[in-house]
mmCIF file of C-alpha atoms in Angstrom:
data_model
loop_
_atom_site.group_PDB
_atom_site.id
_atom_site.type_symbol
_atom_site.label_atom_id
_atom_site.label_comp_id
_atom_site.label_asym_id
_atom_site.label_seq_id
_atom_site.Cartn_x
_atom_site.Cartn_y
_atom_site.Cartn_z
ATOM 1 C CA UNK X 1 85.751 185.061 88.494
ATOM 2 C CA UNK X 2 88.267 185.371 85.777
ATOM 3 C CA UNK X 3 89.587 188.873 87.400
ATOM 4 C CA UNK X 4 89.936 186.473 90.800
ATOM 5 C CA UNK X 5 91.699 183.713 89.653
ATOM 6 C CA UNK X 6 94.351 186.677 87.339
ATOM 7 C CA UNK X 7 94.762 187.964 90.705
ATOM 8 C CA UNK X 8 96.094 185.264 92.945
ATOM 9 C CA UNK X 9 98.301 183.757 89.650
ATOM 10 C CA UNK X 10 99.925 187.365 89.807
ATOM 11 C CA UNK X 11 100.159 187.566 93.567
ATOM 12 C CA UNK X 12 102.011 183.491 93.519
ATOM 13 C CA UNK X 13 103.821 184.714 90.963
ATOM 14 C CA UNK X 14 104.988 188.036 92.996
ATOM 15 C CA UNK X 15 105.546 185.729 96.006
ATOM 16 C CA UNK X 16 107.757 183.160 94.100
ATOM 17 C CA UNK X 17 110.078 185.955 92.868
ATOM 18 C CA UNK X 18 110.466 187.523 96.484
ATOM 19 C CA UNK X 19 110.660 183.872 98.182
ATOM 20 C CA UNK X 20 112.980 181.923 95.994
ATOM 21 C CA UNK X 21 116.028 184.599 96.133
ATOM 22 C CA UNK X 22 115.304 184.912 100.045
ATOM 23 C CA UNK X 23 115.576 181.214 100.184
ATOM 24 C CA UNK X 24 118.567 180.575 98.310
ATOM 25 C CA UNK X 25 120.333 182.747 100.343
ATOM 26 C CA UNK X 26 119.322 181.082 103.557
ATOM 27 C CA UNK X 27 120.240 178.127 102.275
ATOM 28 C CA UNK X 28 123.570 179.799 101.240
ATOM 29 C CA UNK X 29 124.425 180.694 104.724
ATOM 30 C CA UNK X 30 124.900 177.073 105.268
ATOM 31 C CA UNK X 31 127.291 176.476 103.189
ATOM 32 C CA UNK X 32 131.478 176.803 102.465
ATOM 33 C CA UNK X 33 132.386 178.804 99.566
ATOM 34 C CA UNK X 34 133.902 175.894 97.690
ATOM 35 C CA UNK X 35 130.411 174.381 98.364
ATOM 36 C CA UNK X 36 128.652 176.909 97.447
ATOM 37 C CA UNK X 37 130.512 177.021 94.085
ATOM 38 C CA UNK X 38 130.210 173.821 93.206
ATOM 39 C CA UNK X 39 126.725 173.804 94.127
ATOM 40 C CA UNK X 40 125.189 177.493 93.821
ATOM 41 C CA UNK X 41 121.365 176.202 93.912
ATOM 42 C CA UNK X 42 121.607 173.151 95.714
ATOM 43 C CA UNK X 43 120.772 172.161 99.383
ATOM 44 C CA UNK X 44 123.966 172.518 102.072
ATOM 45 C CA UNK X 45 125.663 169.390 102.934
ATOM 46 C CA UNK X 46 124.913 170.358 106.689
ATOM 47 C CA UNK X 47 122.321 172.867 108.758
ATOM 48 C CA UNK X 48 125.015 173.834 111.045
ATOM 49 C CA UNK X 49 125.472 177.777 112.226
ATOM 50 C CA UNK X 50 129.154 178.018 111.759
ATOM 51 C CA UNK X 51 128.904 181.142 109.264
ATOM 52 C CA UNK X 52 126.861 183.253 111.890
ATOM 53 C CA UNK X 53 129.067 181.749 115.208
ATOM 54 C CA UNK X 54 131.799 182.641 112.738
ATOM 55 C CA UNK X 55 130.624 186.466 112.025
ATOM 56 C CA UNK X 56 130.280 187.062 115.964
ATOM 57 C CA UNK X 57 133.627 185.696 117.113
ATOM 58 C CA UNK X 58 135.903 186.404 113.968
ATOM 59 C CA UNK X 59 134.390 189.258 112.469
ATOM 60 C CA UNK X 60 133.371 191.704 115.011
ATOM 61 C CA UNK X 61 129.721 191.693 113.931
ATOM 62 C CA UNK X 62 128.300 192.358 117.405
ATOM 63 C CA UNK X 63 130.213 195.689 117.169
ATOM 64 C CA UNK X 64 128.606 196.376 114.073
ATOM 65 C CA UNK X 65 125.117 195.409 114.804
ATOM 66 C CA UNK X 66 125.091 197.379 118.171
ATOM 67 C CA UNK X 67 126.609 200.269 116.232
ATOM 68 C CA UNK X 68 123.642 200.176 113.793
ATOM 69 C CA UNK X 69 120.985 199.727 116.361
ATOM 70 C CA UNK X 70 121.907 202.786 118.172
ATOM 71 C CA UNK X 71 122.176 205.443 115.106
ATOM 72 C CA UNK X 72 119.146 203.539 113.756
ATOM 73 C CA UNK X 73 116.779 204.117 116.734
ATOM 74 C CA UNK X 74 118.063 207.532 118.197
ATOM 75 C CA UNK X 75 117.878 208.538 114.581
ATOM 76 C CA UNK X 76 114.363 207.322 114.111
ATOM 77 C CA UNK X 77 113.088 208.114 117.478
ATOM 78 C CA UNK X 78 114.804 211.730 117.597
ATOM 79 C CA UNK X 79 112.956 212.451 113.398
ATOM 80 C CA UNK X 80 109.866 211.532 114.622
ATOM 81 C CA UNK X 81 110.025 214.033 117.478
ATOM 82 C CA UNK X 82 111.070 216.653 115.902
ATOM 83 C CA UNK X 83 108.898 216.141 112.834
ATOM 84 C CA UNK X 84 105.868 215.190 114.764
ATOM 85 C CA UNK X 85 105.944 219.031 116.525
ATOM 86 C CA UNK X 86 106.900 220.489 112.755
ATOM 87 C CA UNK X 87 103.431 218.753 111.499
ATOM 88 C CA UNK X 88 101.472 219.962 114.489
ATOM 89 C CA UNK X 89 102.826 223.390 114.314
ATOM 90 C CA UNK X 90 102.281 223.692 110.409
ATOM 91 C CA UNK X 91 98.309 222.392 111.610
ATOM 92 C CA UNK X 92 97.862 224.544 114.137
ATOM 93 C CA UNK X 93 98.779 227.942 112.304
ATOM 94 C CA UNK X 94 97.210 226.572 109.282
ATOM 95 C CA UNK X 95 97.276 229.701 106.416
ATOM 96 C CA UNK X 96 99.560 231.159 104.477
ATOM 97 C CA UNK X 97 102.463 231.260 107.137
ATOM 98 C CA UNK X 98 101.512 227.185 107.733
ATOM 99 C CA UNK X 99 102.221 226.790 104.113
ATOM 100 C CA UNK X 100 104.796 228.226 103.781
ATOM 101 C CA UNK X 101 106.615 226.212 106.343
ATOM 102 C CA UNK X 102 105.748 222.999 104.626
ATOM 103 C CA UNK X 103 106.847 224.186 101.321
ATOM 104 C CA UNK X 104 110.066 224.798 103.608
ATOM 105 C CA UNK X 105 110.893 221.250 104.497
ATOM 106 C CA UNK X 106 108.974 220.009 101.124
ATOM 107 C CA UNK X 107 111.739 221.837 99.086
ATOM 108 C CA UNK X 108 114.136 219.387 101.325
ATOM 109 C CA UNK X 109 112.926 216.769 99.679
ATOM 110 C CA UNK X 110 113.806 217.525 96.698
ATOM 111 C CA UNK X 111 117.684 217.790 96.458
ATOM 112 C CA UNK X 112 119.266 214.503 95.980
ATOM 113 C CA UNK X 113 121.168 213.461 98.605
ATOM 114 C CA UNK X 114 124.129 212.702 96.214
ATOM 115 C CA UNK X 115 124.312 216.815 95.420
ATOM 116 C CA UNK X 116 124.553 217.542 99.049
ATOM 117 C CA UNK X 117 128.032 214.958 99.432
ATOM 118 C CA UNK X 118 130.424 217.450 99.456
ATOM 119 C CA UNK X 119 129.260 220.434 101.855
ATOM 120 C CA UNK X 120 127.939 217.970 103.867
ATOM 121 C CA UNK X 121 131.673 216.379 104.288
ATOM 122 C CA UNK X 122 132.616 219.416 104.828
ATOM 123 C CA UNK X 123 130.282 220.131 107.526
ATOM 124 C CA UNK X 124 130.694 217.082 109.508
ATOM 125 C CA UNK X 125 134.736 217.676 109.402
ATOM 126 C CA UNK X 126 134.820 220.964 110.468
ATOM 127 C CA UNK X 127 132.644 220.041 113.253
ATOM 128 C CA UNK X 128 134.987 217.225 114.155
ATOM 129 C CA UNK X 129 132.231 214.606 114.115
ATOM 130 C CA UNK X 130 133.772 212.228 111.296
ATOM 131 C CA UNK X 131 133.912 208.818 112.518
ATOM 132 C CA UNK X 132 131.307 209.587 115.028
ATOM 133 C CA UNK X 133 127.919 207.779 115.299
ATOM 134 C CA UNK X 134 126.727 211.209 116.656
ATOM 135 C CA UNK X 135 127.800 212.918 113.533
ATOM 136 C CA UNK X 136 126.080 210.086 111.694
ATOM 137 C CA UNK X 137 122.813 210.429 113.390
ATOM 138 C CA UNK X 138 123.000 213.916 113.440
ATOM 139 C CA UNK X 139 122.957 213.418 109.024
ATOM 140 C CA UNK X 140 120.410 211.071 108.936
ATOM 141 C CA UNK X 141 117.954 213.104 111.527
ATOM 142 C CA UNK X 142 118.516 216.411 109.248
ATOM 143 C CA UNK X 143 118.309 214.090 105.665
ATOM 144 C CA UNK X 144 114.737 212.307 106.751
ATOM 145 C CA UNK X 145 113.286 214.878 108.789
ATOM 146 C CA UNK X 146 111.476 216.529 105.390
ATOM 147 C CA UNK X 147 110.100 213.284 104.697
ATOM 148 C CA UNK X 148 108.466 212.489 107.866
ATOM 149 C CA UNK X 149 106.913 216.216 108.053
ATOM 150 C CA UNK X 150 105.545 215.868 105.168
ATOM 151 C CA UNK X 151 104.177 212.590 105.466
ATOM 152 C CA UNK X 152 102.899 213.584 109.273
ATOM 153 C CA UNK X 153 101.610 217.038 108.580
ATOM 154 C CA UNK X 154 99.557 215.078 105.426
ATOM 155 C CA UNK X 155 97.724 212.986 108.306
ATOM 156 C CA UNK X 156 97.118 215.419 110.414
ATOM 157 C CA UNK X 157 95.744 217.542 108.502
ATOM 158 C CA UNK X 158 93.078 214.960 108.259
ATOM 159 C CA UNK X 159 92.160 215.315 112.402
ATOM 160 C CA UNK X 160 89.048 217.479 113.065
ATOM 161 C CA UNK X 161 89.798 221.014 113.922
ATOM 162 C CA UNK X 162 86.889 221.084 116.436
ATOM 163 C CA UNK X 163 88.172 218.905 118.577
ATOM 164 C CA UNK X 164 91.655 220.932 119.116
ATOM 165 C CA UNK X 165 89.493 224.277 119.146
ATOM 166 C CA UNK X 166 87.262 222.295 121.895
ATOM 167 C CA UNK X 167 90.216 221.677 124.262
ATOM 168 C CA UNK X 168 91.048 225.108 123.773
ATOM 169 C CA UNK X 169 88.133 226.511 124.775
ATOM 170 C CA UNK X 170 88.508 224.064 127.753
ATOM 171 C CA UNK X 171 91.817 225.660 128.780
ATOM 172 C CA UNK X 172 94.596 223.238 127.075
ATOM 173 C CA UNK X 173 97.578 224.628 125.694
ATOM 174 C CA UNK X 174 99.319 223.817 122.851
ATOM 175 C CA UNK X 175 101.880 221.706 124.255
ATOM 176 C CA UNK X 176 98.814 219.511 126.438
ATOM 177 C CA UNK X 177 96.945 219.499 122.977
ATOM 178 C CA UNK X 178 100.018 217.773 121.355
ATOM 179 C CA UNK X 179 100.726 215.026 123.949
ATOM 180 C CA UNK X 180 97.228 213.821 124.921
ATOM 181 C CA UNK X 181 95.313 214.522 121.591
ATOM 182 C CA UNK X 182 97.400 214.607 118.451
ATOM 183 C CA UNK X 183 99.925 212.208 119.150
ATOM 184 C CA UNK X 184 97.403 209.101 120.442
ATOM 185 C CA UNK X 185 95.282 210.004 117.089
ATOM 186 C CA UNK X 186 98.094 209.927 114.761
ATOM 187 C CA UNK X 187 99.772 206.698 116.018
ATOM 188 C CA UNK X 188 98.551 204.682 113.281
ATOM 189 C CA UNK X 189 100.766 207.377 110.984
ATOM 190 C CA UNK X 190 103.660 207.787 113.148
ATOM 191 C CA UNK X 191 104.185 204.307 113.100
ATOM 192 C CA UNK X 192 104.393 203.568 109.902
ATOM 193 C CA UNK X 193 107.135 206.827 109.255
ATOM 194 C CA UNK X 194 108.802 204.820 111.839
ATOM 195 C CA UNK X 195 109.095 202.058 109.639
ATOM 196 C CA UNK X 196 109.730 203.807 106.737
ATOM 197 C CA UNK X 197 112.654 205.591 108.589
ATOM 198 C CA UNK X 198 113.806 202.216 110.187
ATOM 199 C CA UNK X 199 113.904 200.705 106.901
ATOM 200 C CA UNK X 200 115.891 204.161 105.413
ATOM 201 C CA UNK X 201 118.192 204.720 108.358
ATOM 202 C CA UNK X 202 118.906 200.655 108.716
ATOM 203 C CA UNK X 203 119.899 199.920 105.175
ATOM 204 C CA UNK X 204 121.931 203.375 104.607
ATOM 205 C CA UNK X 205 125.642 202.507 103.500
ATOM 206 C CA UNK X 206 125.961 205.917 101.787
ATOM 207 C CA UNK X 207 126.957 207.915 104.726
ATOM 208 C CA UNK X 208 128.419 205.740 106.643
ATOM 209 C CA UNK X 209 130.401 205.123 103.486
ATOM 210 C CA UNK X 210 130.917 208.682 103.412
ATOM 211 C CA UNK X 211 131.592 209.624 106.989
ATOM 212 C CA UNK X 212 133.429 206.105 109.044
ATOM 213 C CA UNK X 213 136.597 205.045 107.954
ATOM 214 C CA UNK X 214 137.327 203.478 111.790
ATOM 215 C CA UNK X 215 136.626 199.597 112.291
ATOM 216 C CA UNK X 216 134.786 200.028 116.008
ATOM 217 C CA UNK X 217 132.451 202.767 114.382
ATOM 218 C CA UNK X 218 131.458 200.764 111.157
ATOM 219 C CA UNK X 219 127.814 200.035 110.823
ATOM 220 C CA UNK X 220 125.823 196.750 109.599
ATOM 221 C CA UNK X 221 125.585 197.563 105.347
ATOM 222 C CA UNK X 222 129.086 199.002 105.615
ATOM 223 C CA UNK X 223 130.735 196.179 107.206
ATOM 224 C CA UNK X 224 129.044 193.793 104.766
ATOM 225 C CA UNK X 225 131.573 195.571 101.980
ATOM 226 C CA UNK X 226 134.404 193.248 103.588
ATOM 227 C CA UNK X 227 133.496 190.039 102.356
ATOM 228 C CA UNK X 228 133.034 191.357 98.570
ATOM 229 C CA UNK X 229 136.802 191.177 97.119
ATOM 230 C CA UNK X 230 138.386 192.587 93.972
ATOM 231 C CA UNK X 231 138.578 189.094 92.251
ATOM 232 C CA UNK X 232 136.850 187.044 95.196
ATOM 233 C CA UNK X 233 133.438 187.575 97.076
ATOM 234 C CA UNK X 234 132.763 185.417 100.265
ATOM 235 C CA UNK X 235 129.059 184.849 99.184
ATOM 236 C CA UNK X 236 127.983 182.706 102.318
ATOM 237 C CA UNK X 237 129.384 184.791 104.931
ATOM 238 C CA UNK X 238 127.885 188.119 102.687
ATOM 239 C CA UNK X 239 124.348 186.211 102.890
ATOM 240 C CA UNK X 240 124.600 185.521 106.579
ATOM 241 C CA UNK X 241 125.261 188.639 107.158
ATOM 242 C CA UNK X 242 122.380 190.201 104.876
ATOM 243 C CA UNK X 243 119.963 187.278 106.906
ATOM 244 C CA UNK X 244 121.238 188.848 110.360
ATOM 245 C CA UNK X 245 121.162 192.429 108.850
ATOM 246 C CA UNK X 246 117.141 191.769 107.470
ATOM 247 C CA UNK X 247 115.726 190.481 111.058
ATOM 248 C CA UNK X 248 115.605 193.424 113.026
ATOM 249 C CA UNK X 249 113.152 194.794 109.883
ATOM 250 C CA UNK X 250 111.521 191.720 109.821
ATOM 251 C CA UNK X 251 110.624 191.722 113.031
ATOM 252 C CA UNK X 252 109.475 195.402 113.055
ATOM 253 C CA UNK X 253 107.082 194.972 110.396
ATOM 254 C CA UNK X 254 105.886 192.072 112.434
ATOM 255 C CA UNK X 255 105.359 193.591 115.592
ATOM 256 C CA UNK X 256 104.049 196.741 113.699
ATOM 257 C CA UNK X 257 102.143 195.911 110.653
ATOM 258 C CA UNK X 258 98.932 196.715 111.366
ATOM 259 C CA UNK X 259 99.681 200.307 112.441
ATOM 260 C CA UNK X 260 101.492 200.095 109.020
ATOM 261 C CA UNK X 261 98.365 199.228 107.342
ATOM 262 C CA UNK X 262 96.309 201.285 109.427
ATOM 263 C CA UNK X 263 98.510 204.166 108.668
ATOM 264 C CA UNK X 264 99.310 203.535 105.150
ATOM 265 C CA UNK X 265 94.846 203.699 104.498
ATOM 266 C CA UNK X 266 94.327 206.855 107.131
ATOM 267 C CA UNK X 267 92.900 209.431 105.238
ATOM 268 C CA UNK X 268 92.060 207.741 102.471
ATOM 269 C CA UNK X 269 88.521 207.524 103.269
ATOM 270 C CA UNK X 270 86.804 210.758 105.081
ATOM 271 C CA UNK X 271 83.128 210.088 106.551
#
């Protein structure tokens, strides 16, 4: 009983700290910045939408939104590919040689991405693809693809190997054994590397920091850097624009939590 009752004080508590911030700022999207000065934690005078009408007309957010909606889903989309053959591959030869290729990518993992600024700048420019959303995506695909092999090739690992050998005996090839059996069995874990990567490639400002310098190619966390100032920050239109910036992953988990869940658990118990 006591262990209970410890448990949902720590889980209010936990939910107070995230929902209090997030609320403040809501209620800070509502408001001037002389009002929001004057009146940092109180309620806005008015629940009108002029700061997000005002980010879409004046600030060219729709550019910016549309930017990071296409290098965040042909980024995602293309890793998962890609990494989703990697994982089966590294399954099917199994071994030493299977090994061996996930040590591969796992050694990807573990240079920080800070180490690799420089020759990757260097990359990019000599291939002309600064200020280039395919350049961008192109970076993120190669920086995240370790991470979702490793995380795929860890579930399925976990699928039977009689049931592959059964198709094969049955006349499948590889490529038929991919697309009708390991793919629908490792949705639960695909999904939730999707929203792990979503989360990564949505909320990136390092590259794009590194790699855009042009207005029109600018996505969502970089374009947020305008409203902070040297000696001035625009706090209200900042918060809109983190509230517009967080829905798209809101919304994702939404639509997608329970192959988060379910993929987050799989494996974790073995009949």
């Amino acid at each position: 009983m006591r262990y209970k009752i410890g448990k949902n004080i720590l889980l209010t508590v936990f939910a107070l700290l995230i929902l209090v911030p997030v609320t403040m700022i809501f209620f800070t999207t509502f408001k001037t910045t002389g009002q929001m000065y004057e009146s940092p934690l109180g309620l806005p005078t008015s629940f009108d939408f002029e700061n997000y009408f005002s980010l879409f007309q004046n600030q060219n957010m729709g550019t910016y939104f549309s930017n990071s909606v296409i290098v965040t889903l042909v980024s995602v989309f293309t890793t998962i590919f890609f990494a989703s053959l990697v994982a089966f591959a590294i399954t099917r030869i199994g071994g030493v040689l299977g090994g061996v290729i996930f040590a591969i990518f796992s050694i990807g993992m573990m240079v920080p991405a800070q180490v690799n600024m420089i020759p990757l700048y260097n990359l990019v420019y000599n291939l002309g693809l600064t200020n280039s959303l395919v350049g961008l995506m192109l970076v993120n695909i190669s920086v995240t693809l370790p991470v979702a092999v490793f995380i795929l090739s860890g579930f399925m690992k976990t699928l039977p190997k009689e049931l592959f050998e059964a198709c094969t005996i049955d006349g499948a090839n590889n490529w038929l054994i991919y697309r009708k059996i390991a793919i629908p069995l490792s949705l639960p874990s695909i999904s939730a590397t999707a929203i792990f990567l979503f989360v990564m490639h949505w909320n990136d400002l390092l590259y794009p920091l590194l790699f855009i310098t042009k207005d029109d190619r600018k996505t969502l966390p970089l374009a947020l850097l305008e409203f902070q100032g040297e000696y001035l920050t625009n706090y209200p239109m900042l918060f809109t624009g983190v509230m517009i910036a967080s829905a798209p992953m809101i919304l994702t988990y939404l639509f997608l939590q329970r192959y988060f869940i379910a993929g987050m658990t799989a494996g974790s118990v073995k009949g």
